[in-house]
mmCIF file of C-alpha atoms and ligand atoms in Angstrom:
data_model
loop_
_atom_site.group_PDB
_atom_site.id
_atom_site.type_symbol
_atom_site.label_atom_id
_atom_site.label_comp_id
_atom_site.label_asym_id
_atom_site.label_seq_id
_atom_site.Cartn_x
_atom_site.Cartn_y
_atom_site.Cartn_z
ATOM 1 C CA MET R 1 3.571 6.182 21.466
ATOM 2 C CA THR R 2 1.372 4.696 18.732
ATOM 3 C CA GLN R 3 -1.645 6.629 17.509
ATOM 4 C CA GLN R 4 -4.988 5.367 18.829
ATOM 5 C CA ILE R 5 -7.512 4.085 16.306
ATOM 6 C CA PHE R 6 -11.268 4.724 16.414
ATOM 7 C CA ALA R 7 -12.850 2.455 13.792
ATOM 8 C CA ALA R 8 -16.519 2.523 12.756
ATOM 9 C CA ASN R 9 -17.837 -0.716 11.250
ATOM 10 C CA TRP R 10 -21.190 0.167 9.735
ATOM 11 C CA LYS R 11 -21.861 -3.469 8.774
ATOM 12 C CA MET R 12 -24.916 -3.669 6.440
ATOM 13 C CA ASN R 13 -26.225 -0.197 7.334
ATOM 14 C CA HIS R 14 -26.356 3.126 5.435
ATOM 15 C CA GLY R 15 -26.839 3.094 1.660
ATOM 16 C CA PRO R 16 -24.916 5.508 -0.585
ATOM 17 C CA THR R 17 -27.148 8.523 0.106
ATOM 18 C CA ALA R 18 -27.251 8.135 3.894
ATOM 19 C CA ALA R 19 -23.524 7.328 4.028
ATOM 20 C CA ALA R 20 -22.606 10.517 2.176
ATOM 21 C CA GLY R 21 -24.793 12.610 4.472
ATOM 22 C CA ILE R 22 -23.258 11.135 7.621
ATOM 23 C CA VAL R 23 -19.678 11.503 6.407
ATOM 24 C CA SER R 24 -20.318 15.151 5.460
ATOM 25 C CA GLU R 25 -21.621 15.784 8.953
ATOM 26 C CA LEU R 26 -18.653 13.992 10.546
ATOM 27 C CA ARG R 27 -16.288 16.059 8.450
ATOM 28 C CA ARG R 28 -17.987 19.291 9.505
ATOM 29 C CA ARG R 29 -17.883 18.387 13.178
ATOM 30 C CA TRP R 30 -14.500 16.568 13.353
ATOM 31 C CA ARG R 31 -11.977 18.240 15.700
ATOM 32 C CA ARG R 32 -9.540 15.480 16.715
ATOM 33 C CA PHE R 33 -6.437 15.105 14.627
ATOM 34 C CA ASP R 34 -4.332 13.215 17.169
ATOM 35 C CA VAL R 35 -6.160 9.909 16.574
ATOM 36 C CA GLU R 36 -6.733 7.823 13.474
ATOM 37 C CA MET R 37 -10.410 7.519 12.598
ATOM 38 C CA ILE R 38 -11.435 4.860 10.090
ATOM 39 C CA ILE R 39 -14.892 4.345 8.572
ATOM 40 C CA PHE R 40 -15.895 0.987 7.102
ATOM 41 C CA PRO R 41 -19.044 1.606 4.995
ATOM 42 C CA PRO R 42 -20.783 -1.180 3.063
ATOM 43 C CA ALA R 43 -19.055 -1.746 -0.311
ATOM 44 C CA LEU R 44 -21.878 -0.141 -2.322
ATOM 45 C CA SER R 45 -21.682 3.008 -0.180
ATOM 46 C CA PHE R 46 -17.901 3.246 -0.204
ATOM 47 C CA ALA R 47 -17.534 5.636 -3.157
ATOM 48 C CA SER R 48 -20.113 8.153 -1.980
ATOM 49 C CA ALA R 49 -18.821 8.052 1.606
ATOM 50 C CA ARG R 50 -15.219 8.522 0.459
ATOM 51 C CA ALA R 51 -16.207 11.409 -1.836
ATOM 52 C CA ALA R 52 -18.130 13.154 0.942
ATOM 53 C CA ALA R 53 -15.004 13.189 3.124
ATOM 54 C CA GLY R 54 -13.270 15.551 0.672
ATOM 55 C CA ASP R 55 -9.640 15.705 -0.341
ATOM 56 C CA PRO R 56 -7.599 15.508 1.739
ATOM 57 C CA SER R 57 -9.898 13.527 4.000
ATOM 58 C CA PRO R 58 -9.480 13.913 7.759
ATOM 59 C CA PHE R 59 -10.417 10.217 8.122
ATOM 60 C CA LYS R 60 -9.279 6.959 6.632
ATOM 61 C CA PHE R 61 -11.614 4.491 4.939
ATOM 62 C CA GLY R 62 -11.775 0.746 4.743
ATOM 63 C CA VAL R 63 -13.907 -2.024 3.307
ATOM 64 C CA GLN R 64 -15.529 -4.729 5.414
ATOM 65 C CA ASN R 65 -14.370 -7.696 3.340
ATOM 66 C CA VAL R 66 -12.524 -8.699 0.174
ATOM 67 C CA TYR R 67 -11.995 -11.998 -1.600
ATOM 68 C CA TYR R 68 -8.438 -13.344 -1.679
ATOM 69 C CA ALA R 69 -8.168 -13.789 -5.454
ATOM 70 C CA GLU R 70 -7.038 -10.833 -7.529
ATOM 71 C CA ARG R 71 -9.762 -11.101 -10.179
ATOM 72 C CA GLY R 72 -11.930 -13.631 -11.950
ATOM 73 C CA ALA R 73 -15.189 -15.521 -11.913
ATOM 74 C CA PHE R 74 -16.269 -14.948 -8.308
ATOM 75 C CA THR R 75 -19.765 -13.541 -8.619
ATOM 76 C CA GLY R 76 -20.655 -11.131 -5.855
ATOM 77 C CA GLU R 77 -17.146 -10.666 -4.492
ATOM 78 C CA ASN R 78 -14.817 -7.641 -4.478
ATOM 79 C CA SER R 79 -11.035 -7.906 -4.781
ATOM 80 C CA ALA R 80 -8.356 -6.171 -2.725
ATOM 81 C CA PRO R 81 -6.956 -4.270 -5.739
ATOM 82 C CA MET R 82 -10.490 -2.938 -6.393
ATOM 83 C CA ALA R 83 -10.735 -1.757 -2.783
ATOM 84 C CA LYS R 84 -7.379 -0.021 -3.110
ATOM 85 C CA ASP R 85 -8.444 1.614 -6.366
ATOM 86 C CA ALA R 86 -11.637 2.860 -4.685
ATOM 87 C CA GLY R 87 -9.557 4.600 -1.998
ATOM 88 C CA ALA R 88 -9.487 2.093 0.868
ATOM 89 C CA ASP R 89 -6.582 2.113 3.330
ATOM 90 C CA TYR R 90 -7.817 -0.770 5.489
ATOM 91 C CA VAL R 91 -9.717 -4.041 5.087
ATOM 92 C CA LEU R 92 -11.498 -5.908 7.875
ATOM 93 C CA VAL R 93 -10.491 -9.564 7.816
ATOM 94 C CA GLY R 94 -12.030 -12.393 9.821
ATOM 95 C CA HIS R 95 -14.774 -10.361 11.467
ATOM 96 C CA SER R 96 -16.846 -12.661 13.661
ATOM 97 C CA GLU R 97 -19.854 -12.262 11.359
ATOM 98 C CA ARG R 98 -17.700 -13.372 8.409
ATOM 99 C CA ARG R 99 -16.473 -16.358 10.417
ATOM 100 C CA HIS R 100 -19.741 -17.400 12.035
ATOM 101 C CA VAL R 101 -22.412 -16.343 9.514
ATOM 102 C CA PHE R 102 -20.460 -16.862 6.280
ATOM 103 C CA GLY R 103 -18.105 -19.664 7.287
ATOM 104 C CA GLU R 104 -14.774 -17.864 6.817
ATOM 105 C CA THR R 105 -11.895 -20.067 7.987
ATOM 106 C CA ASP R 106 -8.500 -19.288 9.519
ATOM 107 C CA GLU R 107 -6.943 -20.202 6.198
ATOM 108 C CA ASP R 108 -9.210 -17.727 4.368
ATOM 109 C CA THR R 109 -8.104 -14.995 6.787
ATOM 110 C CA ALA R 110 -4.430 -15.775 6.100
ATOM 111 C CA LYS R 111 -4.920 -15.505 2.332
ATOM 112 C CA LYS R 112 -6.967 -12.336 2.686
ATOM 113 C CA CYS R 113 -4.415 -10.625 4.967
ATOM 114 C CA ALA R 114 -1.644 -11.461 2.489
ATOM 115 C CA MET R 115 -3.652 -10.167 -0.495
ATOM 116 C CA VAL R 116 -4.582 -6.977 1.363
ATOM 117 C CA GLU R 117 -0.919 -6.268 2.182
ATOM 118 C CA ARG R 118 0.218 -7.028 -1.359
ATOM 119 C CA SER R 119 -2.412 -4.647 -2.683
ATOM 120 C CA GLY R 120 -1.003 -1.787 -0.612
ATOM 121 C CA MET R 121 -3.514 -1.678 2.236
ATOM 122 C CA THR R 122 -3.536 -2.695 5.891
ATOM 123 C CA PRO R 123 -5.510 -5.676 7.180
ATOM 124 C CA LEU R 124 -7.477 -5.214 10.398
ATOM 125 C CA LEU R 125 -7.611 -8.815 11.572
ATOM 126 C CA CYS R 126 -10.423 -9.635 14.004
ATOM 127 C CA VAL R 127 -10.210 -12.451 16.526
ATOM 128 C CA GLY R 128 -12.492 -13.516 19.352
ATOM 129 C CA GLU R 129 -14.013 -16.442 21.188
ATOM 130 C CA THR R 130 -17.649 -17.550 21.376
ATOM 131 C CA LEU R 131 -19.486 -17.727 24.707
ATOM 132 C CA ASP R 132 -19.150 -21.531 24.789
ATOM 133 C CA GLN R 133 -15.429 -21.302 24.193
ATOM 134 C CA ARG R 134 -15.127 -18.701 26.942
ATOM 135 C CA ASN R 135 -17.110 -20.839 29.380
ATOM 136 C CA ARG R 136 -14.809 -23.768 28.638
ATOM 137 C CA GLY R 137 -11.758 -21.606 29.430
ATOM 138 C CA GLU R 138 -10.558 -21.635 25.822
ATOM 139 C CA THR R 139 -10.297 -17.878 25.190
ATOM 140 C CA ALA R 140 -6.490 -17.629 25.132
ATOM 141 C CA GLY R 141 -6.155 -20.735 22.954
ATOM 142 C CA VAL R 142 -8.764 -19.599 20.434
ATOM 143 C CA VAL R 143 -7.447 -16.067 19.952
ATOM 144 C CA THR R 144 -3.850 -17.321 19.785
ATOM 145 C CA ARG R 145 -4.787 -19.785 17.041
ATOM 146 C CA GLN R 146 -6.754 -17.172 15.082
ATOM 147 C CA LEU R 147 -3.983 -14.589 15.376
ATOM 148 C CA ARG R 148 -1.132 -16.909 14.368
ATOM 149 C CA ALA R 149 -3.151 -18.363 11.490
ATOM 150 C CA GLY R 150 -4.344 -15.014 10.147
ATOM 151 C CA LEU R 151 -0.864 -13.485 10.154
ATOM 152 C CA ALA R 152 0.912 -16.627 8.881
ATOM 153 C CA GLN R 153 1.692 -15.326 5.391
ATOM 154 C CA LEU R 154 2.951 -11.859 6.390
ATOM 155 C CA ASP R 155 6.600 -10.784 6.576
ATOM 156 C CA GLN R 156 8.103 -8.908 9.541
ATOM 157 C CA VAL R 157 7.310 -5.417 8.229
ATOM 158 C CA GLU R 158 3.728 -6.396 7.346
ATOM 159 C CA LEU R 159 3.310 -7.950 10.782
ATOM 160 C CA THR R 160 4.246 -4.771 12.615
ATOM 161 C CA THR R 161 1.993 -2.520 10.540
ATOM 162 C CA SER R 162 -1.087 -4.728 10.594
ATOM 163 C CA VAL R 163 -3.854 -3.962 13.093
ATOM 164 C CA ILE R 164 -5.609 -6.487 15.334
ATOM 165 C CA ALA R 165 -9.058 -6.309 16.904
ATOM 166 C CA TYR R 166 -10.177 -8.452 19.816
ATOM 167 C CA GLU R 167 -13.935 -8.845 19.514
ATOM 168 C CA PRO R 168 -15.418 -11.440 21.851
ATOM 169 C CA VAL R 169 -18.346 -12.908 19.899
ATOM 170 C CA TRP R 170 -20.587 -12.821 22.998
ATOM 171 C CA ALA R 171 -20.061 -9.051 23.289
ATOM 172 C CA ILE R 172 -20.944 -8.117 19.708
ATOM 173 C CA GLY R 173 -24.302 -6.392 19.403
ATOM 174 C CA THR R 174 -25.441 -7.822 22.728
ATOM 175 C CA GLY R 175 -25.021 -4.789 24.971
ATOM 176 C CA ARG R 176 -22.714 -6.915 27.105
ATOM 177 C CA ASN R 177 -19.186 -5.532 26.814
ATOM 178 C CA ALA R 178 -16.051 -7.177 28.167
ATOM 179 C CA THR R 179 -14.834 -5.642 31.416
ATOM 180 C CA PRO R 180 -11.579 -3.661 31.202
ATOM 181 C CA GLU R 181 -9.955 -6.574 33.072
ATOM 182 C CA ASP R 182 -11.241 -9.133 30.490
ATOM 183 C CA ALA R 183 -9.990 -6.931 27.674
ATOM 184 C CA ALA R 184 -6.594 -6.346 29.295
ATOM 185 C CA GLU R 185 -6.130 -10.058 29.882
ATOM 186 C CA THR R 186 -6.854 -11.115 26.306
ATOM 187 C CA HIS R 187 -5.008 -8.155 24.789
ATOM 188 C CA GLY R 188 -2.018 -9.246 26.902
ATOM 189 C CA VAL R 189 -2.238 -12.728 25.376
ATOM 190 C CA LEU R 190 -2.316 -11.213 21.875
ATOM 191 C CA ARG R 191 0.624 -8.914 22.645
ATOM 192 C CA SER R 192 2.703 -11.842 23.837
ATOM 193 C CA VAL R 193 1.951 -13.817 20.652
ATOM 194 C CA LEU R 194 3.047 -10.745 18.675
ATOM 195 C CA ARG R 195 6.225 -10.518 20.773
ATOM 196 C CA ASP R 196 6.934 -14.069 19.781
ATOM 197 C CA LEU R 197 6.537 -13.111 16.113
ATOM 198 C CA VAL R 198 8.283 -9.715 15.940
ATOM 199 C CA GLY R 199 10.069 -9.192 19.260
ATOM 200 C CA ASP R 200 10.054 -5.685 20.761
ATOM 201 C CA ARG R 201 8.271 -4.271 17.739
ATOM 202 C CA ALA R 202 5.119 -5.952 19.070
ATOM 203 C CA ALA R 203 4.621 -2.752 21.069
ATOM 204 C CA GLU R 204 3.955 -0.889 17.793
ATOM 205 C CA VAL R 205 1.085 -3.152 16.714
ATOM 206 C CA ARG R 206 -2.265 -1.630 17.547
ATOM 207 C CA ILE R 207 -4.760 -3.944 19.218
ATOM 208 C CA LEU R 208 -8.334 -2.631 19.249
ATOM 209 C CA TYR R 209 -11.225 -3.801 21.408
ATOM 210 C CA GLY R 210 -14.669 -4.300 19.881
ATOM 211 C CA GLY R 211 -18.029 -5.453 21.261
ATOM 212 C CA SER R 212 -20.807 -3.209 22.630
ATOM 213 C CA VAL R 213 -18.566 -0.142 22.950
ATOM 214 C CA THR R 214 -20.686 2.938 23.755
ATOM 215 C CA PRO R 215 -20.082 6.543 24.815
ATOM 216 C CA ALA R 216 -20.734 5.354 28.382
ATOM 217 C CA ASN R 217 -18.053 2.632 28.547
ATOM 218 C CA VAL R 218 -15.404 3.740 26.039
ATOM 219 C CA GLU R 219 -13.171 5.582 28.510
ATOM 220 C CA GLN R 220 -12.974 2.602 30.825
ATOM 221 C CA ILE R 221 -12.136 0.277 27.951
ATOM 222 C CA LEU R 222 -9.475 2.600 26.538
ATOM 223 C CA GLY R 223 -7.948 2.771 30.007
ATOM 224 C CA ALA R 224 -7.253 -0.976 30.031
ATOM 225 C CA ALA R 225 -3.704 -2.195 29.449
ATOM 226 C CA ASP R 226 -2.766 -2.978 25.836
ATOM 227 C CA VAL R 227 -5.950 -1.438 24.381
ATOM 228 C CA ASP R 228 -4.903 0.878 21.530
ATOM 229 C CA GLY R 229 -8.329 1.829 20.212
ATOM 230 C CA VAL R 230 -11.839 0.576 19.537
ATOM 231 C CA LEU R 231 -13.809 -1.057 16.710
ATOM 232 C CA VAL R 232 -17.453 -0.078 17.023
ATOM 233 C CA GLY R 233 -20.626 -1.312 15.328
ATOM 234 C CA GLY R 234 -24.012 -0.065 16.567
ATOM 235 C CA ALA R 235 -22.781 3.043 18.387
ATOM 236 C CA SER R 236 -20.851 4.221 15.310
ATOM 237 C CA LEU R 237 -23.941 4.566 13.106
ATOM 238 C CA GLU R 238 -25.075 8.020 14.223
ATOM 239 C CA PRO R 239 -22.766 11.064 14.303
ATOM 240 C CA ASP R 240 -23.665 12.173 17.861
ATOM 241 C CA SER R 241 -22.853 8.871 19.447
ATOM 242 C CA TRP R 242 -19.808 8.223 17.242
ATOM 243 C CA LEU R 243 -18.285 11.649 17.854
ATOM 244 C CA SER R 244 -18.845 11.268 21.547
ATOM 245 C CA ILE R 245 -16.927 7.956 21.454
ATOM 246 C CA CYS R 246 -14.135 9.557 19.430
ATOM 247 C CA SER R 247 -13.775 12.368 21.942
ATOM 248 C CA ALA R 248 -12.933 9.900 24.756
HETATM 249 P P1 LIG H 301 -21.232 -3.633 18.275
HETATM 250 O O1 LIG H 301 -20.410 -2.405 18.640
HETATM 251 O O2 LIG H 301 -22.528 -3.312 17.644
HETATM 252 O O3 LIG H 301 -21.306 -4.579 19.418
HETATM 253 O O4 LIG H 301 -20.386 -4.379 17.123
HETATM 254 C C1 LIG H 301 -19.049 -4.637 17.326
HETATM 255 C C2 LIG H 301 -18.441 -5.065 16.041
HETATM 256 O O5 LIG H 301 -18.690 -6.159 15.584
HETATM 257 C C3 LIG H 301 -17.558 -4.127 15.335
HETATM 258 O O6 LIG H 301 -16.884 -4.751 14.313
#
């Protein structure tokens, strides 16, 4: 049995002071040690959030993005080795906002996943179709392409330890979540692509669902086949709502 993941993507919310306060509160109130909880603060808030979690921390931390070069003249970017040095265990790669707002390509996601692995962290690769693609019946094709492309530069061990998130673009921040049946269907597609890549060890790869997860729908979503956890935006921002999701 793989350990479920509850991942909080704070996106561009919570500066260093607010982030530290929230993490301290989460630490005080955290009771579940049978799941993996990961917080993705904004890069500028990472250090204060990580420090507020104490040592050892009951949670893991990740960054929301890195650039795929190791260092150099890339104004405004952060590298994977810097994220590792700051205490990150995970890096989000290919989040729909990176793809659709900032133009990240499949090839970028492949290079980023490889750099994240080589820097000693785990990529959390996000895939998902737009509403138009869904309406044209292209969901399986789109997520298959994104998954294969993003993982293309990883070896067998890296493939089995990486984490995948299915986040339908039409469900992100819209209040419209996928039904458990929608999630199960697409997660099944992803699992079969993984089986193609790593055989039986595909069962070990955790596939999270993301998109308008709330305390009210999380149990249903976690009950769907092949759903090994959740990646949450809006409902992860406040401790009450986030802890209620994590207690599902
Ligand atoms: P919401 O939970 O706000 O829909 O965001 C989902 C998401 O994009 C998490 O990465």
